[in-house]
Short mmCIF file of C-alpha atoms in Angstrom, two decimals:
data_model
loop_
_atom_site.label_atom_id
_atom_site.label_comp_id
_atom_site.label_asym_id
_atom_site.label_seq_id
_atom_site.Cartn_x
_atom_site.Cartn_y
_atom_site.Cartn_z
CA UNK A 14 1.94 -6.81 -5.56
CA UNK A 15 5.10 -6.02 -6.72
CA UNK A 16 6.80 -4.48 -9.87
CA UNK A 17 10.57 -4.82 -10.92
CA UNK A 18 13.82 -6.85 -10.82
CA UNK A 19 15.59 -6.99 -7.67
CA UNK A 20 19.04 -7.01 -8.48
CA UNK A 21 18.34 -3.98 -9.83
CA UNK A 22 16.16 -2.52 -7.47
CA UNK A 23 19.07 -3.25 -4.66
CA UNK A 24 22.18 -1.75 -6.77
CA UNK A 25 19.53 1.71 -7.20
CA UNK A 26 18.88 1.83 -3.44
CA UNK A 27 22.56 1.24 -2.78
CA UNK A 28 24.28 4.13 -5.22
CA UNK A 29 21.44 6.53 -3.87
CA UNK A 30 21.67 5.61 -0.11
CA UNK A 31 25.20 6.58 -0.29
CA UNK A 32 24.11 9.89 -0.16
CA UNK A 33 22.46 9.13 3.26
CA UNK A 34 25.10 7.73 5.55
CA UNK A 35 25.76 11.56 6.18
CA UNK A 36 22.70 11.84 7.55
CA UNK A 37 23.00 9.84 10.57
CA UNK A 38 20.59 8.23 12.94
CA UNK A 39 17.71 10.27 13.98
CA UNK A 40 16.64 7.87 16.42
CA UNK A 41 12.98 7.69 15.71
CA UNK A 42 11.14 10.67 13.96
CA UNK A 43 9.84 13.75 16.16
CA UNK A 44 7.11 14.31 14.09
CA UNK A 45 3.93 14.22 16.47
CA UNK A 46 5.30 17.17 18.17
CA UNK A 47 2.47 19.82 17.77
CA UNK A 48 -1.03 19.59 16.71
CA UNK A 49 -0.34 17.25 13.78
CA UNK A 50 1.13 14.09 13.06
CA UNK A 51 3.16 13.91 9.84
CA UNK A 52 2.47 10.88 7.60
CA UNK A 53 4.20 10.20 4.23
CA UNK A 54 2.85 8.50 1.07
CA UNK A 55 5.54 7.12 -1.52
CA UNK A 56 3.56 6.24 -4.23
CA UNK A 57 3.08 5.63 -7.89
CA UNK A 58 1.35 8.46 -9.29
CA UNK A 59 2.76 8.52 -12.32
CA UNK A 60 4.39 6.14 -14.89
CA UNK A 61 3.66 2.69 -16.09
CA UNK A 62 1.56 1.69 -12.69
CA UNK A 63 0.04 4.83 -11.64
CA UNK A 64 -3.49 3.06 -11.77
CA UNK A 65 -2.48 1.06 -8.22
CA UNK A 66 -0.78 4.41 -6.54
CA UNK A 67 -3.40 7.03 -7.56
CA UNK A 68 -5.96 4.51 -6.07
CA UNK A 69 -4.06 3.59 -2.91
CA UNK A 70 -3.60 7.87 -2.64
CA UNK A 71 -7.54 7.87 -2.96
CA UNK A 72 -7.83 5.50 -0.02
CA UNK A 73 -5.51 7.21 2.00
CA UNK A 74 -6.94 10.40 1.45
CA UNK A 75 -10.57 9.56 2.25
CA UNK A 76 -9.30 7.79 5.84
CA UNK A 77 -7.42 10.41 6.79
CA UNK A 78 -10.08 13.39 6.06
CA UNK A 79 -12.74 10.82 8.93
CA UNK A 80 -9.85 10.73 10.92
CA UNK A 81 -9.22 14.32 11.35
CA UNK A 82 -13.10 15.09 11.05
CA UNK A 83 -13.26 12.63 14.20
CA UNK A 84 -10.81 14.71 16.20
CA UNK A 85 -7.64 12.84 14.72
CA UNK A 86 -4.94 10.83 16.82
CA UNK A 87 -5.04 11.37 20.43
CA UNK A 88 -6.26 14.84 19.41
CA UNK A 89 -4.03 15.65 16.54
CA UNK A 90 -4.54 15.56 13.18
CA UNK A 91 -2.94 13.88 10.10
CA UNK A 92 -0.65 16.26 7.74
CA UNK A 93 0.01 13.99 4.72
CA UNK A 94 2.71 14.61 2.85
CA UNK A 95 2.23 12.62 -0.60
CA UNK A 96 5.47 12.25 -2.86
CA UNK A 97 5.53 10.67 -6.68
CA UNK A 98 8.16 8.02 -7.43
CA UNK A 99 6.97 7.79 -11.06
CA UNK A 100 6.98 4.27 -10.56
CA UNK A 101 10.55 3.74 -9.94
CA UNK A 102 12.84 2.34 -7.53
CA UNK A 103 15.88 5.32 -7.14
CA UNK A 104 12.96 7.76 -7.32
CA UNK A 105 11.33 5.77 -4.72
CA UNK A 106 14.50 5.60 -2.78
CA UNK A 107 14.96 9.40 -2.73
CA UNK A 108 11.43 9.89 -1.96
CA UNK A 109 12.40 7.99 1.27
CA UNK A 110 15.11 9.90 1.69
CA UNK A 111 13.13 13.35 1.37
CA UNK A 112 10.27 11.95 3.39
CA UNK A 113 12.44 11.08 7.17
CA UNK A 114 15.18 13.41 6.29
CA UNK A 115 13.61 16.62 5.39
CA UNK A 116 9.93 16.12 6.25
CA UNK A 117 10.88 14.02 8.97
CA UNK A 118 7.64 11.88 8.76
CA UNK A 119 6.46 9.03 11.67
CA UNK A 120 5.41 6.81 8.92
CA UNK A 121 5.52 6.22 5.60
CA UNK A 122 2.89 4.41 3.55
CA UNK A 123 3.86 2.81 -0.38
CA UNK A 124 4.64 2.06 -2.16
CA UNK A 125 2.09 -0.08 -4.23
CA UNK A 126 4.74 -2.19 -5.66
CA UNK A 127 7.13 -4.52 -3.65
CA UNK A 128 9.81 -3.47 -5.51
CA UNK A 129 9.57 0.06 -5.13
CA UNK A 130 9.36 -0.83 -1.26
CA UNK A 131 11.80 -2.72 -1.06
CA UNK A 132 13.84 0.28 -2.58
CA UNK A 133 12.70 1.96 0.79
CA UNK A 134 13.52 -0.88 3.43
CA UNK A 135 17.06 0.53 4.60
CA UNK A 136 16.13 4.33 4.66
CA UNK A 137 13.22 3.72 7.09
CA UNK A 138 15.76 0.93 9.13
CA UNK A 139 17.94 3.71 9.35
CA UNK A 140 15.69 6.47 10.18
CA UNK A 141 13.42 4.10 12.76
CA UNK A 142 10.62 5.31 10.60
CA UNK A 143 7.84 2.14 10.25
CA UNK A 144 7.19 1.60 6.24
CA UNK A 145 3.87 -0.06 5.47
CA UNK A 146 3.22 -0.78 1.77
CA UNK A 147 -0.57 -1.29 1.48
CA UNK A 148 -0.06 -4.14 -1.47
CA UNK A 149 3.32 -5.02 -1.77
CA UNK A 150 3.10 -8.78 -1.79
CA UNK A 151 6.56 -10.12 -2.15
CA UNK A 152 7.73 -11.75 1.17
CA UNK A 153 10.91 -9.73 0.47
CA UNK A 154 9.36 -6.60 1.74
CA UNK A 155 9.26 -7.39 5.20
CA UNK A 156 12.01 -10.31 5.12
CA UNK A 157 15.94 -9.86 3.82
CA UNK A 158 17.53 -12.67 1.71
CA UNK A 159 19.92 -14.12 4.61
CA UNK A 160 16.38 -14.66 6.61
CA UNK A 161 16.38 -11.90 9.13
CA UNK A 162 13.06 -9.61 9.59
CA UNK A 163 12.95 -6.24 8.17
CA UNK A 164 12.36 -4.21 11.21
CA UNK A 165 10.91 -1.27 10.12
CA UNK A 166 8.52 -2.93 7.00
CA UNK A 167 5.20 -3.95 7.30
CA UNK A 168 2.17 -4.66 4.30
CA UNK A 169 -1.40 -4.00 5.11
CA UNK A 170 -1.71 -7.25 1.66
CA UNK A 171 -1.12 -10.83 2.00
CA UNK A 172 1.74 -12.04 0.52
CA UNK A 173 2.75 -14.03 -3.14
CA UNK A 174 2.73 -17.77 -1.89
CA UNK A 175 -0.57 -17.50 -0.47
CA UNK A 176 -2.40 -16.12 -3.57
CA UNK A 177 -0.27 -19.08 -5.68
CA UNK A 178 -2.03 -21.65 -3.00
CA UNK A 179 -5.51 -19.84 -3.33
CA UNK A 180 -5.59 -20.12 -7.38
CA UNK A 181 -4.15 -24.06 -7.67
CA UNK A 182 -6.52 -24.91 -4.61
CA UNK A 183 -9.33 -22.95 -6.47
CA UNK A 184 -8.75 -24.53 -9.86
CA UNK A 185 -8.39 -28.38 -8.22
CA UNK A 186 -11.19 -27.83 -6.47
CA UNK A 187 -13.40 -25.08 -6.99
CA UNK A 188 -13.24 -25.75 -10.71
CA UNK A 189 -12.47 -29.43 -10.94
CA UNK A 190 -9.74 -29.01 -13.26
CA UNK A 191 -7.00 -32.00 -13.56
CA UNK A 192 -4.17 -29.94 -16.01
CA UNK A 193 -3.45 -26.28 -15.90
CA UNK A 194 -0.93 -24.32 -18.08
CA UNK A 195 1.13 -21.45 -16.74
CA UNK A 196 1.57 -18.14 -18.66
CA UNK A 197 3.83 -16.13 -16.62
CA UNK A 198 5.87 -12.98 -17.11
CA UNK A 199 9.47 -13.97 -16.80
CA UNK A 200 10.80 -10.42 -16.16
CA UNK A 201 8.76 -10.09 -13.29
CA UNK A 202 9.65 -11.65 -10.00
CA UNK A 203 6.25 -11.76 -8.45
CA UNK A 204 4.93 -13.18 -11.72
CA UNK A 205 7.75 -16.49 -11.63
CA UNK A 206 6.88 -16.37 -7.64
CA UNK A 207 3.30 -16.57 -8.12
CA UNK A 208 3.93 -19.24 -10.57
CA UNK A 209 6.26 -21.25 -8.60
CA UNK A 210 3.50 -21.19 -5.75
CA UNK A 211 1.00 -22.14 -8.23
CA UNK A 212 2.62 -25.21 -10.05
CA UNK A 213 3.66 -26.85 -6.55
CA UNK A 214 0.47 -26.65 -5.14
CA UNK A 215 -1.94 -27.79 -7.86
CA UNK A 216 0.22 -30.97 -8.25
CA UNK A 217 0.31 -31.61 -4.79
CA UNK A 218 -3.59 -31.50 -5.08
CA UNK A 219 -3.38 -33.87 -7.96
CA UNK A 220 -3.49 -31.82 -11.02
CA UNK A 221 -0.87 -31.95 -13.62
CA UNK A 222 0.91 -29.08 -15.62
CA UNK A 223 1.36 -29.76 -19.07
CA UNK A 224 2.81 -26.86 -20.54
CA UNK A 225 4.74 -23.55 -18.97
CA UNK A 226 5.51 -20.18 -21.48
CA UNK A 227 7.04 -16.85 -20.76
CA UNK A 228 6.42 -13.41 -21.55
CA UNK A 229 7.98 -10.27 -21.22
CA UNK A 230 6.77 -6.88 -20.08
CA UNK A 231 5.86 -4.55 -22.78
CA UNK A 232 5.05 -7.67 -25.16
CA UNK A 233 1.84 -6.57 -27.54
CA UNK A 234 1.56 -9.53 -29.39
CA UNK A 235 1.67 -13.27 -27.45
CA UNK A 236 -0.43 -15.12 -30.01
CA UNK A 237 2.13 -17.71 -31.07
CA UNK A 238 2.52 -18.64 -27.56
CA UNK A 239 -1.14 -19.14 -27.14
CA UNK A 240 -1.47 -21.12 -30.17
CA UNK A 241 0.92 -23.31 -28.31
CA UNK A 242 -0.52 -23.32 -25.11
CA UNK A 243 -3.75 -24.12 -27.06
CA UNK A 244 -2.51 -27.22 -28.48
CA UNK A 245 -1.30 -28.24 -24.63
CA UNK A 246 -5.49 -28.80 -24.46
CA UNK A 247 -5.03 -27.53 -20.86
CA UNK A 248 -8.31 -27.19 -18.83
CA UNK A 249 -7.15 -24.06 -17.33
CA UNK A 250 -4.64 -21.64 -17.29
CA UNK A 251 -3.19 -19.35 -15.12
CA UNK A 252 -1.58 -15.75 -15.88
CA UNK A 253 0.20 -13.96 -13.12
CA UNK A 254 1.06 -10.96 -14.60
CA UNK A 255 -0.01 -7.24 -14.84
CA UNK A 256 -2.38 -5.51 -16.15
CA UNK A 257 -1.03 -4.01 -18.79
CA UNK A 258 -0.06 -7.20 -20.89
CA UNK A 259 -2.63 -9.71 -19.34
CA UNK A 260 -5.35 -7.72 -20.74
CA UNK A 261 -4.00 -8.16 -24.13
CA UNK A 262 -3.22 -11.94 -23.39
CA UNK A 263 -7.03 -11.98 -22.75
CA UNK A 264 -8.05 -10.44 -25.54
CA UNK A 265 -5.63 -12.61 -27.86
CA UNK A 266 -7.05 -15.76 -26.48
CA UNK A 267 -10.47 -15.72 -27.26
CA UNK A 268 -9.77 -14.33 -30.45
CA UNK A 269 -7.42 -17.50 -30.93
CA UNK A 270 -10.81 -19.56 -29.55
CA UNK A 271 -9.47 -20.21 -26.39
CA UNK A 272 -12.19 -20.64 -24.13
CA UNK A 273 -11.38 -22.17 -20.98
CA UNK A 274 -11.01 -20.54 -17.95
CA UNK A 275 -8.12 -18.04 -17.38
CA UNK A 276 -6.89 -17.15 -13.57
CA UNK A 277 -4.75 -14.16 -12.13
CA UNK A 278 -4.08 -12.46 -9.09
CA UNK A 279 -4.05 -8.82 -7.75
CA UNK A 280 -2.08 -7.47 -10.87
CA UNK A 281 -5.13 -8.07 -12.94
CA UNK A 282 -6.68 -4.89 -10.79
CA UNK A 283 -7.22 -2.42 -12.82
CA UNK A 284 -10.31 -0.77 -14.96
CA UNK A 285 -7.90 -0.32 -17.55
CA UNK A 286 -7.63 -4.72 -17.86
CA UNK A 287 -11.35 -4.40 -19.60
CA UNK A 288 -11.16 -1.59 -21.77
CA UNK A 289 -8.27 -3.82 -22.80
CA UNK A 290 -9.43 -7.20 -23.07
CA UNK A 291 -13.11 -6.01 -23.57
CA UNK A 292 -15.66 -7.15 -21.45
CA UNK A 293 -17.21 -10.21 -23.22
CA UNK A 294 -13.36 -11.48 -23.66
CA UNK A 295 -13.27 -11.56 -19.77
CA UNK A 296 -15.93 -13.89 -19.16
CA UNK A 297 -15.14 -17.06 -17.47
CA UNK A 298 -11.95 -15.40 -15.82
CA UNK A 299 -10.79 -15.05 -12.17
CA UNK A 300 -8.59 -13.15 -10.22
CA UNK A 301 -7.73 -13.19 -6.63
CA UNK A 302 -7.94 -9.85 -4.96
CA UNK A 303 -7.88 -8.30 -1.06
CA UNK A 304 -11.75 -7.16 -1.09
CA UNK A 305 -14.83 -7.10 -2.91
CA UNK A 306 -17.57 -4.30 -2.68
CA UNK A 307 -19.99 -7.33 -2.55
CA UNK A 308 -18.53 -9.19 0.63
CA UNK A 309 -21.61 -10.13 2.71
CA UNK A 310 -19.63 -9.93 6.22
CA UNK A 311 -17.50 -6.90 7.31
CA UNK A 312 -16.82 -3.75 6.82
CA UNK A 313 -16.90 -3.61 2.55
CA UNK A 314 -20.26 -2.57 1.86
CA UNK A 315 -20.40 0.41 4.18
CA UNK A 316 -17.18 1.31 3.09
CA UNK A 317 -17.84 1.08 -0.60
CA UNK A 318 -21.00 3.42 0.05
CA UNK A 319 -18.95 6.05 1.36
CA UNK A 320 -16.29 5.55 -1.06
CA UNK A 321 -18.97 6.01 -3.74
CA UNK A 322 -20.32 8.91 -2.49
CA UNK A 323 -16.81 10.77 -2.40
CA UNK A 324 -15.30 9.80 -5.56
CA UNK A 325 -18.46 8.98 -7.78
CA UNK A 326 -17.61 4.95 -8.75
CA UNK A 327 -17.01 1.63 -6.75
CA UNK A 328 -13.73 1.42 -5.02
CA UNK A 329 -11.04 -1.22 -6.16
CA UNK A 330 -8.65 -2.99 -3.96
CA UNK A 331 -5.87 -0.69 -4.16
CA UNK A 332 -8.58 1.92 -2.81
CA UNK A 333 -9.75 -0.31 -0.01
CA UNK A 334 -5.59 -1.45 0.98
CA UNK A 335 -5.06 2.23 1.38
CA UNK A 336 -7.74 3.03 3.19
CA UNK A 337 -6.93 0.10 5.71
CA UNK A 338 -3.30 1.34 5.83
CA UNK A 339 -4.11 4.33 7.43
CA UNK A 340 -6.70 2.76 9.90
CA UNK A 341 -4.07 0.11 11.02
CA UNK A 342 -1.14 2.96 11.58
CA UNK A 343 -3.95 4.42 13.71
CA UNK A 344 -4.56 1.96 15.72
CA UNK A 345 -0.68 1.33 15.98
CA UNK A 346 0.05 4.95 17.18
CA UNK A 347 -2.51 4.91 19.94
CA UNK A 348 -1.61 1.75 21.19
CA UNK A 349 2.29 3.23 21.06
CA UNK A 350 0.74 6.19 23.37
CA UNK A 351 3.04 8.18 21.24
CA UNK A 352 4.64 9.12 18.22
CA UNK A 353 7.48 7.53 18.54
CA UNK A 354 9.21 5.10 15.64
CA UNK A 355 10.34 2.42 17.71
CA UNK A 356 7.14 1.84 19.43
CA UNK A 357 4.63 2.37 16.94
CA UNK A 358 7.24 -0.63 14.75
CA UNK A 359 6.48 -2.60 17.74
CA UNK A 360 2.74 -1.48 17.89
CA UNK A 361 2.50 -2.76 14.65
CA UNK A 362 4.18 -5.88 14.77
CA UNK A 363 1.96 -7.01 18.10
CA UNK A 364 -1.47 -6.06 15.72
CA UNK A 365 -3.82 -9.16 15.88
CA UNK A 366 -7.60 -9.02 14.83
CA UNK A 367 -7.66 -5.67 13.52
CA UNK A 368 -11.03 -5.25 12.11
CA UNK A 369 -10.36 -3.61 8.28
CA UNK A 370 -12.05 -3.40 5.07
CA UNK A 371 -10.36 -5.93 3.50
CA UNK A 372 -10.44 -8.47 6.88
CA UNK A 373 -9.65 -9.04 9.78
CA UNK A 374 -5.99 -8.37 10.15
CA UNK A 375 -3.54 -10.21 12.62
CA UNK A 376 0.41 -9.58 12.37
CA UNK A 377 3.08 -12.70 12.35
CA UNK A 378 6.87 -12.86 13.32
CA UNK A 379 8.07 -12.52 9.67
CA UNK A 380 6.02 -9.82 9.93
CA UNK A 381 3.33 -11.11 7.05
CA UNK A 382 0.16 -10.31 7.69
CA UNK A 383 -2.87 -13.09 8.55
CA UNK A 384 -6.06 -12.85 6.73
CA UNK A 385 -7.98 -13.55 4.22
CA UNK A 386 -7.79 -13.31 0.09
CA UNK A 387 -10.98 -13.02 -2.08
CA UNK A 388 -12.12 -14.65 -5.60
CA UNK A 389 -13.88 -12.74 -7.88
CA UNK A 390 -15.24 -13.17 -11.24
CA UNK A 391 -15.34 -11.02 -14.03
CA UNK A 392 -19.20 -11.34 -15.55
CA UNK A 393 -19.75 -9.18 -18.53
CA UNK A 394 -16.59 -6.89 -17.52
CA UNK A 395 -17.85 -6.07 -13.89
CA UNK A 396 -15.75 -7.89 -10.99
CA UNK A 397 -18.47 -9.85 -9.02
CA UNK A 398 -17.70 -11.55 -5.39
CA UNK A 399 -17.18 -15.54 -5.72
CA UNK A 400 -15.86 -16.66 -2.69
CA UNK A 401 -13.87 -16.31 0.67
CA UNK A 402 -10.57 -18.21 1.12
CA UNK A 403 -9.62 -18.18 4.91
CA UNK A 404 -5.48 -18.76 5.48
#
């Protein structure tokens, strides 16, 4: 998933990484030396969405504590080192910064926003220190603008385009539906991505888009652009956005008598969406998402039992991504025989059919990863499993 304007996110990371070209090359971090291998998280903990870091953190936390209890790496435990950047991209940047240059990490995992990665991408390219968000979803993470692979970046998520294709292919033909409006949030590049995606691929299934609004982020009340959208008569509409605001748009909908069914992907995530919406408001609305407690094959169920246990409550996505984060950096550093950046980067980038909680997990050359995405339902404000889509 991913959280902010680019342009702005690239002039932050360049001011700050001025401050790093005196810092040179370390040539791959030393940081397995010892009885411990140092791992970063750069993560949201705080600001406007701490709800997807804290549960990534949660994740990450409960992988690393079987890890170590099952006699670590090769022997050698995981130190964490977890870092805030209050949801931002300079404070993400200098969390970076502090994480290879100071703490001199092998890894770092985060952030839960693409943006906030991205903010990352040329500190760990310059340190040789791999950088796995666990949900960014732009394709910009792990590929530059002029088309060249991001070394260093990797995503444990599947990317924007593919959850576009999964909701238009879903609403042609899951749901039947022959028009669709998009609400999207135009100050959010994986919102107009998503939407982009979305529109191209329900028309080239047939369907037909008659109307398109805009939001912004922070907007409380979007009634007059649902009373629009309303008189489009659309048989379904689609809001890529984030929690924060979709929850309202919900909630202003059905007040509006709106009743058709409303579709979102990964930003929905959060418990905070139905104490927003309210549960009844949700009915009859999807969202595509990495993993579902309720998956009949895998790994999920066992996983959400244990996650229950710990914590007290069902894990979410974000909770299940950063739990597979840490099991696929695992795997990475013990088929690199070392800790060593370069080769666990090129441990990573060979990865193919990782079993993880949230799927099997395969690696391609741009670096995106191969798997599945899940549909699930919100019934009565609970998310329950729909279906599978395979890529």
């Amino acid at each position: 998933m991913k959280k902010s304007k680019f342009a702005s996110l690239f002039l932050a990371s360049t001011v700050i990484l001025g401050t790093l070209a005196a810092c040179g090359d370390t040539g791959g971090s030393s940081s397995g030396d010892g009885d411990t291998i140092k791992i970063g998280a750069n993560l949201e903990l705080s600001g406007p969405v701490a709800s997807y870091g804290s549960s990534e953190l949660e994740g990450i936390e409960m992988a690393i504590e079987e890890i170590n209890a099952d006699g670590g790496i090769d022997g050698k435990e995981i130190e964490l080192t977890k870092v805030d950047n209050k949801s931002d991209a300079a404070e993400a940047t200098n969390a970076a910064i502090k994480l290879t240059d100071q703490d001199e990490v092998a890894a770092i995992i985060g952030a839960a926003t693409s943006g906030n990665t991205v903010a990352q991408v040329q500190v760990a390219g310059d340190s040789k220190t791999p950088l796995i968000t666990p949900s960014g979803t732009s394709p910009t993470v792990t590929v530059a603008e002029d088309g060249s692979v991001n070394e260093y970046a990797f995503r444990t998520s599947f990317i924007d385009p593919f959850q576009g294709t999964v909701a238009a292919n879903f609403a042609a033909n899951e749901l039947g539906v022959k028009t669709a409006a998009v609400y999207a949030d135009n100050s959010s590049d994986y919102a107009k991505g998503l939407a982009a995606s979305f529109i191209e691929d329900f028309e080239a299934a047939g369907g037909t888009i008659v109307a398109e609004e805009s939001y912004v982020a922070k907007d409380t009340d979007f009634r007059s652009t649902l009373t629009r959208l309303q008189s489009a008569d659309a048989e379904f509409i689609f809001i890529p956005g984030y929690y924060e605001e979709v929850g309202l748009i919900v909630k202003q909908a059905r007040e509006l008598g709106i009743d058709v069914p409303l579709m979102g992907a990964d930003g929905w995530d959060s418990p905070t969406i139905v104490d927003l919406a309210g549960a009844e408001a949700l009915n009859n609305t999807y969202i595509i998402n990495h993993y579902s407690a309720e998956d009949p094959e895998g790994k999920a169920k066992e996983f959400a039992e244990k996650f229950e246990e710990k914590y007290g409550k069902l894990p979410n996505s974000f909770n299940a991504l950063g739990y597979d984060t840490v099991y696929l950096l695992k795997d990475a550093i013990e088929r690199a025989g070392e800790v060593d950046g370069e080769k666990i980067k090129e441990a990573l980038a060979s990865t193919d059919g990782l079993e993880l909680v949230t799927g099997s997990y395969s690696v391609d050359e741009n670096h995106h990863p191969v798997k599945s995405a899940t549909i699930l339902e919100f019934v009565d404000g609970v998310q329950v499993f729909n279906t599978k889509v395979n890529p």
